[in-house]
């Protein structure tokens, strides 16, 4: 079955960077876009951008441009999201979510989430 | 950017009752690229409905979606205990993808 397994929780200091991984299994990794979404404690969902695992092409939400980097390693079917210059309000659960189908698509399935805590 | 507004913010109902959740977009959602997700505490969101009215794989038929343009509705015909959760709408037809703020369905 299609599964996305994310890396474990992280605690970072303000100004640091964090890199979250998302390992895919059960399908052809390069065939479907991967999205990243974050959720601050008690808040709603915020889309950060996507990566095309086939080409490595990316599309970031304007808010995150210059600040987030999405990459992939096709040899191990893993996508990465790196966020730099962390602030306390970047404390959130970060999810990877696969496009359900090729083309215009909702997100299904989702990874289990990675809690990133930014604190001095 | 398409802004999504959901109402009500909280819906207090009893098991067996019907739930009607609304999602309104600031501009027309192209080709009804509107999805609904369910999220329970400590869990990732789960896709329920896509294309405004198509149920995702494994979703019970008590969940139904309708609407087009700027007004969309998620209906749960008879609430089961496991349906008490937060529901988000999302448009995925244009960039940036956007989510509504969510509707919490809790037990009355």
mmCIF file with all atom_site columns, C-alpha atoms in Angstrom:
data_model
loop_
_atom_site.group_PDB
_atom_site.id
_atom_site.type_symbol
_atom_site.label_atom_id
_atom_site.label_alt_id
_atom_site.label_comp_id
_atom_site.label_asym_id
_atom_site.label_entity_id
_atom_site.label_seq_id
_atom_site.pdbx_PDB_ins_code
_atom_site.Cartn_x
_atom_site.Cartn_y
_atom_site.Cartn_z
_atom_site.occupancy
_atom_site.B_iso_or_equiv
_atom_site.pdbx_formal_charge
_atom_site.auth_seq_id
_atom_site.auth_comp_id
_atom_site.auth_asym_id
_atom_site.auth_atom_id
_atom_site.pdbx_PDB_model_num
ATOM 1   C CA . UNK A 1 1   ? 0.000   0.000  0.000   1.00 0.00 ? 1   UNK A CA 1
ATOM 2   C CA . UNK A 1 2   ? 1.054   3.603  -0.530  1.00 0.00 ? 2   UNK A CA 1
ATOM 3   C CA . UNK A 1 3   ? 2.814   4.895  2.558   1.00 0.00 ? 3   UNK A CA 1
ATOM 4   C CA . UNK A 1 4   ? 4.713   8.011  3.547   1.00 0.00 ? 4   UNK A CA 1
ATOM 5   C CA . UNK A 1 5   ? 6.932   7.806  6.628   1.00 0.00 ? 5   UNK A CA 1
ATOM 6   C CA . UNK A 1 6   ? 8.443   10.995 7.990   1.00 0.00 ? 6   UNK A CA 1
ATOM 7   C CA . UNK A 1 7   ? 11.452  11.603 10.175  1.00 0.00 ? 7   UNK A CA 1
ATOM 8   C CA . UNK A 1 8   ? 11.179  12.158 13.896  1.00 0.00 ? 8   UNK A CA 1
ATOM 9   C CA . UNK A 1 9   ? 10.517  15.235 15.985  1.00 0.00 ? 9   UNK A CA 1
ATOM 10  C CA . UNK A 1 10  ? 13.083  18.011 16.051  1.00 0.00 ? 10  UNK A CA 1
ATOM 11  C CA . UNK A 1 11  ? 13.945  20.767 18.514  1.00 0.00 ? 11  UNK A CA 1
ATOM 12  C CA . UNK A 1 12  ? 15.805  23.716 17.042  1.00 0.00 ? 12  UNK A CA 1
ATOM 13  C CA . UNK A 1 13  ? 17.023  27.090 18.218  1.00 0.00 ? 13  UNK A CA 1
ATOM 14  C CA . UNK A 1 14  ? 15.907  30.292 16.530  1.00 0.00 ? 14  UNK A CA 1
ATOM 15  C CA . UNK A 1 15  ? 17.991  31.029 13.441  1.00 0.00 ? 15  UNK A CA 1
ATOM 16  C CA . UNK A 1 16  ? 18.810  27.378 12.822  1.00 0.00 ? 16  UNK A CA 1
ATOM 17  C CA . UNK A 1 17  ? 17.621  25.206 9.940   1.00 0.00 ? 17  UNK A CA 1
ATOM 18  C CA . UNK A 1 18  ? 15.662  21.969 9.940   1.00 0.00 ? 18  UNK A CA 1
ATOM 19  C CA . UNK A 1 19  ? 15.426  19.261 7.304   1.00 0.00 ? 19  UNK A CA 1
ATOM 20  C CA . UNK A 1 20  ? 12.462  16.886 7.391   1.00 0.00 ? 20  UNK A CA 1
ATOM 21  C CA . UNK A 1 21  ? 12.416  13.697 5.339   1.00 0.00 ? 21  UNK A CA 1
ATOM 22  C CA . UNK A 1 22  ? 9.498   11.786 3.849   1.00 0.00 ? 22  UNK A CA 1
ATOM 23  C CA . UNK A 1 23  ? 10.150  8.238  2.662   1.00 0.00 ? 23  UNK A CA 1
ATOM 24  C CA . UNK A 1 24  ? 7.687   6.887  0.142   1.00 0.00 ? 24  UNK A CA 1
ATOM 25  C CA . UNK A 1 25  ? 6.815   3.273  -0.530  1.00 0.00 ? 25  UNK A CA 1
ATOM 26  C CA . UNK A 1 26  ? 4.223   1.263  -2.390  1.00 0.00 ? 26  UNK A CA 1
ATOM 27  C CA . UNK A 1 27  ? 4.281   3.254  -5.636  1.00 0.00 ? 27  UNK A CA 1
ATOM 28  C CA . UNK A 1 28  ? 6.570   4.782  -8.258  1.00 0.00 ? 28  UNK A CA 1
ATOM 29  C CA . UNK A 1 29  ? 8.114   7.707  -6.386  1.00 0.00 ? 29  UNK A CA 1
ATOM 30  C CA . UNK A 1 30  ? 8.830   9.745  -9.502  1.00 0.00 ? 30  UNK A CA 1
ATOM 31  C CA . UNK A 1 31  ? 5.264   9.513  -10.767 1.00 0.00 ? 31  UNK A CA 1
ATOM 32  C CA . UNK A 1 32  ? 3.484   11.823 -8.342  1.00 0.00 ? 32  UNK A CA 1
ATOM 33  C CA . UNK A 1 33  ? 4.107   15.321 -7.013  1.00 0.00 ? 33  UNK A CA 1
ATOM 34  C CA . UNK A 1 34  ? 4.846   15.647 -3.302  1.00 0.00 ? 34  UNK A CA 1
ATOM 35  C CA . UNK A 1 35  ? 3.402   18.528 -1.311  1.00 0.00 ? 35  UNK A CA 1
ATOM 36  C CA . UNK A 1 36  ? 4.383   19.932 2.070   1.00 0.00 ? 36  UNK A CA 1
ATOM 37  C CA . UNK A 1 37  ? 1.825   21.358 4.496   1.00 0.00 ? 37  UNK A CA 1
ATOM 38  C CA . UNK A 1 38  ? 2.335   22.678 8.001   1.00 0.00 ? 38  UNK A CA 1
ATOM 39  C CA . UNK A 1 39  ? 0.045   23.100 10.984  1.00 0.00 ? 39  UNK A CA 1
ATOM 40  C CA . UNK A 1 40  ? 0.905   25.304 13.943  1.00 0.00 ? 40  UNK A CA 1
ATOM 41  C CA . UNK A 1 41  ? -0.400  24.144 17.340  1.00 0.00 ? 41  UNK A CA 1
ATOM 42  C CA . UNK A 1 42  ? -4.181  24.442 17.449  1.00 0.00 ? 42  UNK A CA 1
ATOM 43  C CA . UNK A 1 43  ? -4.261  26.082 14.033  1.00 0.00 ? 43  UNK A CA 1
ATOM 44  C CA . UNK A 1 44  ? -5.285  25.193 10.493  1.00 0.00 ? 44  UNK A CA 1
ATOM 45  C CA . UNK A 1 45  ? -3.404  23.809 7.513   1.00 0.00 ? 45  UNK A CA 1
ATOM 46  C CA . UNK A 1 46  ? -0.933  25.900 5.500   1.00 0.00 ? 46  UNK A CA 1
ATOM 47  C CA . UNK A 1 47  ? 0.370   24.772 2.119   1.00 0.00 ? 47  UNK A CA 1
ATOM 48  C CA . UNK A 1 48  ? 4.093   25.338 1.635   1.00 0.00 ? 48  UNK A CA 1
ATOM 49  C CA . UNK A 1 49  ? 4.749   24.045 -1.868  1.00 0.00 ? 49  UNK A CA 1
ATOM 50  C CA . UNK A 1 50  ? 5.403   21.000 -4.003  1.00 0.00 ? 50  UNK A CA 1
ATOM 51  C CA . UNK A 1 51  ? 8.227   19.136 -5.631  1.00 0.00 ? 51  UNK A CA 1
ATOM 52  C CA . UNK A 1 52  ? 8.091   17.096 -8.803  1.00 0.00 ? 52  UNK A CA 1
ATOM 53  C CA . UNK A 1 53  ? 10.172  14.042 -7.819  1.00 0.00 ? 53  UNK A CA 1
ATOM 54  C CA . UNK A 1 54  ? 10.819  13.216 -11.465 1.00 0.00 ? 54  UNK A CA 1
ATOM 55  C CA . UNK A 1 55  ? 12.424  16.502 -12.526 1.00 0.00 ? 55  UNK A CA 1
ATOM 56  C CA . UNK A 1 56  ? 13.206  18.051 -9.156  1.00 0.00 ? 56  UNK A CA 1
ATOM 57  C CA . UNK A 1 57  ? 11.178  21.098 -10.153 1.00 0.00 ? 57  UNK A CA 1
ATOM 58  C CA . UNK A 1 58  ? 9.520   22.988 -7.326  1.00 0.00 ? 58  UNK A CA 1
ATOM 59  C CA . UNK A 1 59  ? 6.751   25.483 -6.699  1.00 0.00 ? 59  UNK A CA 1
ATOM 60  C CA . UNK A 1 60  ? 6.791   27.291 -3.364  1.00 0.00 ? 60  UNK A CA 1
ATOM 61  C CA . UNK A 1 61  ? 4.065   29.369 -1.791  1.00 0.00 ? 61  UNK A CA 1
ATOM 62  C CA . UNK A 1 62  ? 5.111   33.012 -1.995  1.00 0.00 ? 62  UNK A CA 1
ATOM 63  C CA . UNK A 1 63  ? 5.379   33.244 1.785   1.00 0.00 ? 63  UNK A CA 1
ATOM 64  C CA . UNK A 1 64  ? 8.087   30.584 1.844   1.00 0.00 ? 64  UNK A CA 1
ATOM 65  C CA . UNK A 1 65  ? 10.137  31.608 -1.188  1.00 0.00 ? 65  UNK A CA 1
ATOM 66  C CA . UNK A 1 66  ? 13.790  32.131 -0.297  1.00 0.00 ? 66  UNK A CA 1
ATOM 67  C CA . UNK A 1 67  ? 13.245  30.361 2.958   1.00 0.00 ? 67  UNK A CA 1
ATOM 68  C CA . UNK A 1 68  ? 12.217  26.781 2.111   1.00 0.00 ? 68  UNK A CA 1
ATOM 69  C CA . UNK A 1 69  ? 14.009  24.255 -0.058  1.00 0.00 ? 69  UNK A CA 1
ATOM 70  C CA . UNK A 1 70  ? 12.375  21.063 -1.265  1.00 0.00 ? 70  UNK A CA 1
ATOM 71  C CA . UNK A 1 71  ? 14.577  18.317 -2.683  1.00 0.00 ? 71  UNK A CA 1
ATOM 72  C CA . UNK A 1 72  ? 14.414  14.612 -3.350  1.00 0.00 ? 72  UNK A CA 1
ATOM 73  C CA . UNK A 1 73  ? 16.618  11.557 -3.623  1.00 0.00 ? 73  UNK A CA 1
ATOM 74  C CA . UNK A 1 74  ? 15.068  9.206  -6.146  1.00 0.00 ? 74  UNK A CA 1
ATOM 75  C CA . UNK A 1 75  ? 17.499  6.389  -5.271  1.00 0.00 ? 75  UNK A CA 1
ATOM 76  C CA . UNK A 1 76  ? 15.827  6.024  -1.874  1.00 0.00 ? 76  UNK A CA 1
ATOM 77  C CA . UNK A 1 77  ? 12.344  7.367  -2.751  1.00 0.00 ? 77  UNK A CA 1
ATOM 78  C CA . UNK A 1 78  ? 12.636  10.185 -0.256  1.00 0.00 ? 78  UNK A CA 1
ATOM 79  C CA . UNK A 1 79  ? 11.550  13.796 -0.359  1.00 0.00 ? 79  UNK A CA 1
ATOM 80  C CA . UNK A 1 80  ? 12.993  16.495 1.869   1.00 0.00 ? 80  UNK A CA 1
ATOM 81  C CA . UNK A 1 81  ? 11.825  19.869 3.124   1.00 0.00 ? 81  UNK A CA 1
ATOM 82  C CA . UNK A 1 82  ? 14.386  22.225 4.607   1.00 0.00 ? 82  UNK A CA 1
ATOM 83  C CA . UNK A 1 83  ? 13.340  25.416 6.357   1.00 0.00 ? 83  UNK A CA 1
ATOM 84  C CA . UNK A 1 84  ? 16.003  27.942 7.283   1.00 0.00 ? 84  UNK A CA 1
ATOM 85  C CA . UNK A 1 85  ? 16.246  30.904 9.643   1.00 0.00 ? 85  UNK A CA 1
ATOM 86  C CA . UNK A 1 86  ? 13.752  29.332 11.993  1.00 0.00 ? 86  UNK A CA 1
ATOM 87  C CA . UNK A 1 87  ? 11.628  31.487 14.286  1.00 0.00 ? 87  UNK A CA 1
ATOM 88  C CA . UNK A 1 88  ? 9.430   30.526 17.197  1.00 0.00 ? 88  UNK A CA 1
ATOM 89  C CA . UNK A 1 89  ? 6.318   30.826 15.040  1.00 0.00 ? 89  UNK A CA 1
ATOM 90  C CA . UNK A 1 90  ? 7.682   28.082 12.781  1.00 0.00 ? 90  UNK A CA 1
ATOM 91  C CA . UNK A 1 91  ? 6.850   25.649 15.568  1.00 0.00 ? 91  UNK A CA 1
ATOM 92  C CA . UNK A 1 92  ? 4.418   23.313 13.846  1.00 0.00 ? 92  UNK A CA 1
ATOM 93  C CA . UNK A 1 93  ? 3.733   19.825 12.614  1.00 0.00 ? 93  UNK A CA 1
ATOM 94  C CA . UNK A 1 94  ? 5.065   19.473 9.091   1.00 0.00 ? 94  UNK A CA 1
ATOM 95  C CA . UNK A 1 95  ? 3.357   16.991 6.768   1.00 0.00 ? 95  UNK A CA 1
ATOM 96  C CA . UNK A 1 96  ? 4.299   15.595 3.410   1.00 0.00 ? 96  UNK A CA 1
ATOM 97  C CA . UNK A 1 97  ? 1.338   14.626 1.261   1.00 0.00 ? 97  UNK A CA 1
ATOM 98  C CA . UNK A 1 98  ? 1.334   12.953 -2.118  1.00 0.00 ? 98  UNK A CA 1
ATOM 99  C CA . UNK A 1 99  ? -0.775  14.114 -5.029  1.00 0.00 ? 99  UNK A CA 1
ATOM 100 C CA . UNK A 1 100 ? -3.512  11.514 -5.349  1.00 0.00 ? 100 UNK A CA 1
ATOM 101 C CA . UNK A 1 101 ? -3.233  11.367 -9.121  1.00 0.00 ? 101 UNK A CA 1
ATOM 102 C CA . UNK A 1 102 ? -1.040  12.809 -11.824 1.00 0.00 ? 102 UNK A CA 1
ATOM 103 C CA . UNK A 1 103 ? -2.125  16.282 -12.865 1.00 0.00 ? 103 UNK A CA 1
ATOM 104 C CA . UNK A 1 104 ? -4.412  18.512 -10.837 1.00 0.00 ? 104 UNK A CA 1
ATOM 105 C CA . UNK A 1 105 ? -5.015  16.570 -7.673  1.00 0.00 ? 105 UNK A CA 1
ATOM 106 C CA . UNK A 1 106 ? -5.966  16.617 -4.009  1.00 0.00 ? 106 UNK A CA 1
ATOM 107 C CA . UNK A 1 107 ? -3.565  15.194 -1.435  1.00 0.00 ? 107 UNK A CA 1
ATOM 108 C CA . UNK A 1 108 ? -3.718  11.519 -0.536  1.00 0.00 ? 108 UNK A CA 1
ATOM 109 C CA . UNK A 1 109 ? -2.119  9.964  1.394   1.00 0.00 ? 109 UNK A CA 1
ATOM 110 C CA . UNK A 1 110 ? -0.354  12.054 4.026   1.00 0.00 ? 110 UNK A CA 1
ATOM 111 C CA . UNK A 1 111 ? 2.666   11.298 6.139   1.00 0.00 ? 111 UNK A CA 1
ATOM 112 C CA . UNK A 1 112 ? 2.246   10.992 9.877   1.00 0.00 ? 112 UNK A CA 1
ATOM 113 C CA . UNK A 1 113 ? 3.691   14.453 10.483  1.00 0.00 ? 113 UNK A CA 1
ATOM 114 C CA . UNK A 1 114 ? 6.907   15.736 12.039  1.00 0.00 ? 114 UNK A CA 1
ATOM 115 C CA . UNK A 1 115 ? 6.772   18.108 14.986  1.00 0.00 ? 115 UNK A CA 1
ATOM 116 C CA . UNK A 1 116 ? 9.358   20.857 14.752  1.00 0.00 ? 116 UNK A CA 1
ATOM 117 C CA . UNK A 1 117 ? 9.754   22.920 17.916  1.00 0.00 ? 117 UNK A CA 1
ATOM 118 C CA . UNK A 1 118 ? 11.695  26.168 17.736  1.00 0.00 ? 118 UNK A CA 1
ATOM 119 C CA . UNK A 1 119 ? 12.778  27.353 21.145  1.00 0.00 ? 119 UNK A CA 1
ATOM 120 C CA . UNK A 1 120 ? 15.760  29.047 22.713  1.00 0.00 ? 120 UNK A CA 1
ATOM 121 C CA . UNK B 2 1   ? -5.021  33.669 -4.059  1.00 0.00 ? 1   UNK B CA 1
ATOM 122 C CA . UNK B 2 2   ? -8.357  31.970 -3.444  1.00 0.00 ? 2   UNK B CA 1
ATOM 123 C CA . UNK B 2 3   ? -9.492  32.492 0.157   1.00 0.00 ? 3   UNK B CA 1
ATOM 124 C CA . UNK B 2 4   ? -11.785 29.834 1.600   1.00 0.00 ? 4   UNK B CA 1
ATOM 125 C CA . UNK B 2 5   ? -14.238 30.580 4.400   1.00 0.00 ? 5   UNK B CA 1
ATOM 126 C CA . UNK B 2 6   ? -15.914 27.791 6.352   1.00 0.00 ? 6   UNK B CA 1
ATOM 127 C CA . UNK B 2 7   ? -19.041 27.957 8.457   1.00 0.00 ? 7   UNK B CA 1
ATOM 128 C CA . UNK B 2 8   ? -19.960 27.372 11.116  1.00 0.00 ? 8   UNK B CA 1
ATOM 129 C CA . UNK B 2 9   ? -16.747 27.403 13.112  1.00 0.00 ? 9   UNK B CA 1
ATOM 130 C CA . UNK B 2 10  ? -18.141 24.767 15.449  1.00 0.00 ? 10  UNK B CA 1
ATOM 131 C CA . UNK B 2 11  ? -21.105 22.460 15.001  1.00 0.00 ? 11  UNK B CA 1
ATOM 132 C CA . UNK B 2 12  ? -22.470 20.738 18.111  1.00 0.00 ? 12  UNK B CA 1
ATOM 133 C CA . UNK B 2 13  ? -24.583 17.714 17.243  1.00 0.00 ? 13  UNK B CA 1
ATOM 134 C CA . UNK B 2 14  ? -25.584 14.325 18.611  1.00 0.00 ? 14  UNK B CA 1
ATOM 135 C CA . UNK B 2 15  ? -24.781 10.936 17.054  1.00 0.00 ? 15  UNK B CA 1
ATOM 136 C CA . UNK B 2 16  ? -27.352 10.070 14.412  1.00 0.00 ? 16  UNK B CA 1
ATOM 137 C CA . UNK B 2 17  ? -27.978 13.689 13.461  1.00 0.00 ? 17  UNK B CA 1
ATOM 138 C CA . UNK B 2 18  ? -27.244 15.245 10.072  1.00 0.00 ? 18  UNK B CA 1
ATOM 139 C CA . UNK B 2 19  ? -24.283 17.607 9.700   1.00 0.00 ? 19  UNK B CA 1
ATOM 140 C CA . UNK B 2 20  ? -24.099 20.282 7.008   1.00 0.00 ? 20  UNK B CA 1
ATOM 141 C CA . UNK B 2 21  ? -20.793 22.119 6.600   1.00 0.00 ? 21  UNK B CA 1
ATOM 142 C CA . UNK B 2 22  ? -20.260 25.064 4.272   1.00 0.00 ? 22  UNK B CA 1
ATOM 143 C CA . UNK B 2 23  ? -17.203 26.248 2.355   1.00 0.00 ? 23  UNK B CA 1
ATOM 144 C CA . UNK B 2 24  ? -17.254 29.489 0.384   1.00 0.00 ? 24  UNK B CA 1
ATOM 145 C CA . UNK B 2 25  ? -14.491 30.632 -1.976  1.00 0.00 ? 25  UNK B CA 1
ATOM 146 C CA . UNK B 2 26  ? -13.477 34.233 -2.705  1.00 0.00 ? 26  UNK B CA 1
ATOM 147 C CA . UNK B 2 27  ? -13.512 33.410 -6.426  1.00 0.00 ? 27  UNK B CA 1
ATOM 148 C CA . UNK B 2 28  ? -14.723 30.563 -8.557  1.00 0.00 ? 28  UNK B CA 1
ATOM 149 C CA . UNK B 2 29  ? -12.921 27.270 -8.010  1.00 0.00 ? 29  UNK B CA 1
ATOM 150 C CA . UNK B 2 30  ? -11.924 25.999 -11.425 1.00 0.00 ? 30  UNK B CA 1
ATOM 151 C CA . UNK B 2 31  ? -13.439 22.704 -12.547 1.00 0.00 ? 31  UNK B CA 1
ATOM 152 C CA . UNK B 2 32  ? -14.726 22.092 -9.030  1.00 0.00 ? 32  UNK B CA 1
ATOM 153 C CA . UNK B 2 33  ? -11.245 21.282 -7.785  1.00 0.00 ? 33  UNK B CA 1
ATOM 154 C CA . UNK B 2 34  ? -12.507 21.328 -4.221  1.00 0.00 ? 34  UNK B CA 1
ATOM 155 C CA . UNK B 2 35  ? -11.654 18.712 -1.596  1.00 0.00 ? 35  UNK B CA 1
ATOM 156 C CA . UNK B 2 36  ? -12.722 17.970 1.965   1.00 0.00 ? 36  UNK B CA 1
ATOM 157 C CA . UNK B 2 37  ? -10.455 16.473 4.628   1.00 0.00 ? 37  UNK B CA 1
ATOM 158 C CA . UNK B 2 38  ? -11.172 15.101 8.079   1.00 0.00 ? 38  UNK B CA 1
ATOM 159 C CA . UNK B 2 39  ? -8.657  15.502 10.882  1.00 0.00 ? 39  UNK B CA 1
ATOM 160 C CA . UNK B 2 40  ? -8.801  13.886 14.316  1.00 0.00 ? 40  UNK B CA 1
ATOM 161 C CA . UNK B 2 41  ? -6.576  14.982 17.227  1.00 0.00 ? 41  UNK B CA 1
ATOM 162 C CA . UNK B 2 42  ? -2.992  13.839 16.807  1.00 0.00 ? 42  UNK B CA 1
ATOM 163 C CA . UNK B 2 43  ? -3.602  12.498 13.309  1.00 0.00 ? 43  UNK B CA 1
ATOM 164 C CA . UNK B 2 44  ? -2.836  13.627 9.800   1.00 0.00 ? 44  UNK B CA 1
ATOM 165 C CA . UNK B 2 45  ? -5.714  14.868 7.649   1.00 0.00 ? 45  UNK B CA 1
ATOM 166 C CA . UNK B 2 46  ? -7.584  12.243 5.632   1.00 0.00 ? 46  UNK B CA 1
ATOM 167 C CA . UNK B 2 47  ? -9.085  12.902 2.220   1.00 0.00 ? 47  UNK B CA 1
ATOM 168 C CA . UNK B 2 48  ? -12.859 12.449 2.168   1.00 0.00 ? 48  UNK B CA 1
ATOM 169 C CA . UNK B 2 49  ? -14.146 14.170 -0.980  1.00 0.00 ? 49  UNK B CA 1
ATOM 170 C CA . UNK B 2 50  ? -12.479 15.466 -4.134  1.00 0.00 ? 50  UNK B CA 1
ATOM 171 C CA . UNK B 2 51  ? -13.811 17.094 -7.273  1.00 0.00 ? 51  UNK B CA 1
ATOM 172 C CA . UNK B 2 52  ? -16.470 18.615 -4.990  1.00 0.00 ? 52  UNK B CA 1
ATOM 173 C CA . UNK B 2 53  ? -18.560 15.433 -4.916  1.00 0.00 ? 53  UNK B CA 1
ATOM 174 C CA . UNK B 2 54  ? -16.470 12.277 -5.438  1.00 0.00 ? 54  UNK B CA 1
ATOM 175 C CA . UNK B 2 55  ? -15.779 10.124 -2.396  1.00 0.00 ? 55  UNK B CA 1
ATOM 176 C CA . UNK B 2 56  ? -12.209 9.004  -1.858  1.00 0.00 ? 56  UNK B CA 1
ATOM 177 C CA . UNK B 2 57  ? -11.417 5.321  -1.599  1.00 0.00 ? 57  UNK B CA 1
ATOM 178 C CA . UNK B 2 58  ? -12.879 3.696  1.501   1.00 0.00 ? 58  UNK B CA 1
ATOM 179 C CA . UNK B 2 59  ? -15.011 6.664  2.562   1.00 0.00 ? 59  UNK B CA 1
ATOM 180 C CA . UNK B 2 60  ? -18.501 5.653  3.770   1.00 0.00 ? 60  UNK B CA 1
ATOM 181 C CA . UNK B 2 61  ? -21.469 6.826  1.742   1.00 0.00 ? 61  UNK B CA 1
ATOM 182 C CA . UNK B 2 62  ? -22.848 8.849  4.663   1.00 0.00 ? 62  UNK B CA 1
ATOM 183 C CA . UNK B 2 63  ? -20.323 11.481 3.520   1.00 0.00 ? 63  UNK B CA 1
ATOM 184 C CA . UNK B 2 64  ? -21.368 13.484 0.475   1.00 0.00 ? 64  UNK B CA 1
ATOM 185 C CA . UNK B 2 65  ? -20.174 16.655 -1.178  1.00 0.00 ? 65  UNK B CA 1
ATOM 186 C CA . UNK B 2 66  ? -21.914 19.115 -3.441  1.00 0.00 ? 66  UNK B CA 1
ATOM 187 C CA . UNK B 2 67  ? -21.579 22.560 -4.945  1.00 0.00 ? 67  UNK B CA 1
ATOM 188 C CA . UNK B 2 68  ? -19.766 24.440 -7.662  1.00 0.00 ? 68  UNK B CA 1
ATOM 189 C CA . UNK B 2 69  ? -18.311 27.844 -8.402  1.00 0.00 ? 69  UNK B CA 1
ATOM 190 C CA . UNK B 2 70  ? -17.886 29.508 -5.038  1.00 0.00 ? 70  UNK B CA 1
ATOM 191 C CA . UNK B 2 71  ? -20.244 27.556 -2.756  1.00 0.00 ? 71  UNK B CA 1
ATOM 192 C CA . UNK B 2 72  ? -19.635 24.018 -1.571  1.00 0.00 ? 72  UNK B CA 1
ATOM 193 C CA . UNK B 2 73  ? -21.181 21.769 1.054   1.00 0.00 ? 73  UNK B CA 1
ATOM 194 C CA . UNK B 2 74  ? -20.110 18.649 2.924   1.00 0.00 ? 74  UNK B CA 1
ATOM 195 C CA . UNK B 2 75  ? -22.974 16.627 4.361   1.00 0.00 ? 75  UNK B CA 1
ATOM 196 C CA . UNK B 2 76  ? -22.715 13.788 6.849   1.00 0.00 ? 76  UNK B CA 1
ATOM 197 C CA . UNK B 2 77  ? -26.106 12.103 6.720   1.00 0.00 ? 77  UNK B CA 1
ATOM 198 C CA . UNK B 2 78  ? -26.018 10.406 10.136  1.00 0.00 ? 78  UNK B CA 1
ATOM 199 C CA . UNK B 2 79  ? -23.182 11.155 12.495  1.00 0.00 ? 79  UNK B CA 1
ATOM 200 C CA . UNK B 2 80  ? -21.293 8.186  13.858  1.00 0.00 ? 80  UNK B CA 1
ATOM 201 C CA . UNK B 2 81  ? -19.132 8.529  17.008  1.00 0.00 ? 81  UNK B CA 1
ATOM 202 C CA . UNK B 2 82  ? -15.972 8.418  14.887  1.00 0.00 ? 82  UNK B CA 1
ATOM 203 C CA . UNK B 2 83  ? -17.112 11.396 12.773  1.00 0.00 ? 83  UNK B CA 1
ATOM 204 C CA . UNK B 2 84  ? -16.547 13.962 15.508  1.00 0.00 ? 84  UNK B CA 1
ATOM 205 C CA . UNK B 2 85  ? -13.492 15.777 14.197  1.00 0.00 ? 85  UNK B CA 1
ATOM 206 C CA . UNK B 2 86  ? -12.338 18.900 12.359  1.00 0.00 ? 86  UNK B CA 1
ATOM 207 C CA . UNK B 2 87  ? -13.171 19.226 8.660   1.00 0.00 ? 87  UNK B CA 1
ATOM 208 C CA . UNK B 2 88  ? -11.202 21.337 6.195   1.00 0.00 ? 88  UNK B CA 1
ATOM 209 C CA . UNK B 2 89  ? -12.034 22.296 2.644   1.00 0.00 ? 89  UNK B CA 1
ATOM 210 C CA . UNK B 2 90  ? -9.226  22.868 0.146   1.00 0.00 ? 90  UNK B CA 1
ATOM 211 C CA . UNK B 2 91  ? -9.042  24.179 -3.378  1.00 0.00 ? 91  UNK B CA 1
ATOM 212 C CA . UNK B 2 92  ? -6.361  22.528 -5.498  1.00 0.00 ? 92  UNK B CA 1
ATOM 213 C CA . UNK B 2 93  ? -7.093  24.025 -8.895  1.00 0.00 ? 93  UNK B CA 1
ATOM 214 C CA . UNK B 2 94  ? -4.854  27.046 -8.599  1.00 0.00 ? 94  UNK B CA 1
ATOM 215 C CA . UNK B 2 95  ? -1.664  28.057 -6.901  1.00 0.00 ? 95  UNK B CA 1
ATOM 216 C CA . UNK B 2 96  ? -1.244  28.587 -4.056  1.00 0.00 ? 96  UNK B CA 1
ATOM 217 C CA . UNK B 2 97  ? -3.311  25.661 -2.865  1.00 0.00 ? 97  UNK B CA 1
ATOM 218 C CA . UNK B 2 98  ? -5.410  26.970 -0.001  1.00 0.00 ? 98  UNK B CA 1
ATOM 219 C CA . UNK B 2 99  ? -7.354  25.513 2.895   1.00 0.00 ? 99  UNK B CA 1
ATOM 220 C CA . UNK B 2 100 ? -10.302 26.843 4.812   1.00 0.00 ? 100 UNK B CA 1
ATOM 221 C CA . UNK B 2 101 ? -9.941  27.468 8.555   1.00 0.00 ? 101 UNK B CA 1
ATOM 222 C CA . UNK B 2 102 ? -11.894 24.346 9.436   1.00 0.00 ? 102 UNK B CA 1
ATOM 223 C CA . UNK B 2 103 ? -15.206 23.384 11.051  1.00 0.00 ? 103 UNK B CA 1
ATOM 224 C CA . UNK B 2 104 ? -15.120 21.443 14.281  1.00 0.00 ? 104 UNK B CA 1
ATOM 225 C CA . UNK B 2 105 ? -17.929 18.932 14.706  1.00 0.00 ? 105 UNK B CA 1
ATOM 226 C CA . UNK B 2 106 ? -18.267 18.089 18.361  1.00 0.00 ? 106 UNK B CA 1
ATOM 227 C CA . UNK B 2 107 ? -20.637 16.087 20.496  1.00 0.00 ? 107 UNK B CA 1
ATOM 228 C CA . UNK B 2 108 ? -23.594 17.989 21.891  1.00 0.00 ? 108 UNK B CA 1
#
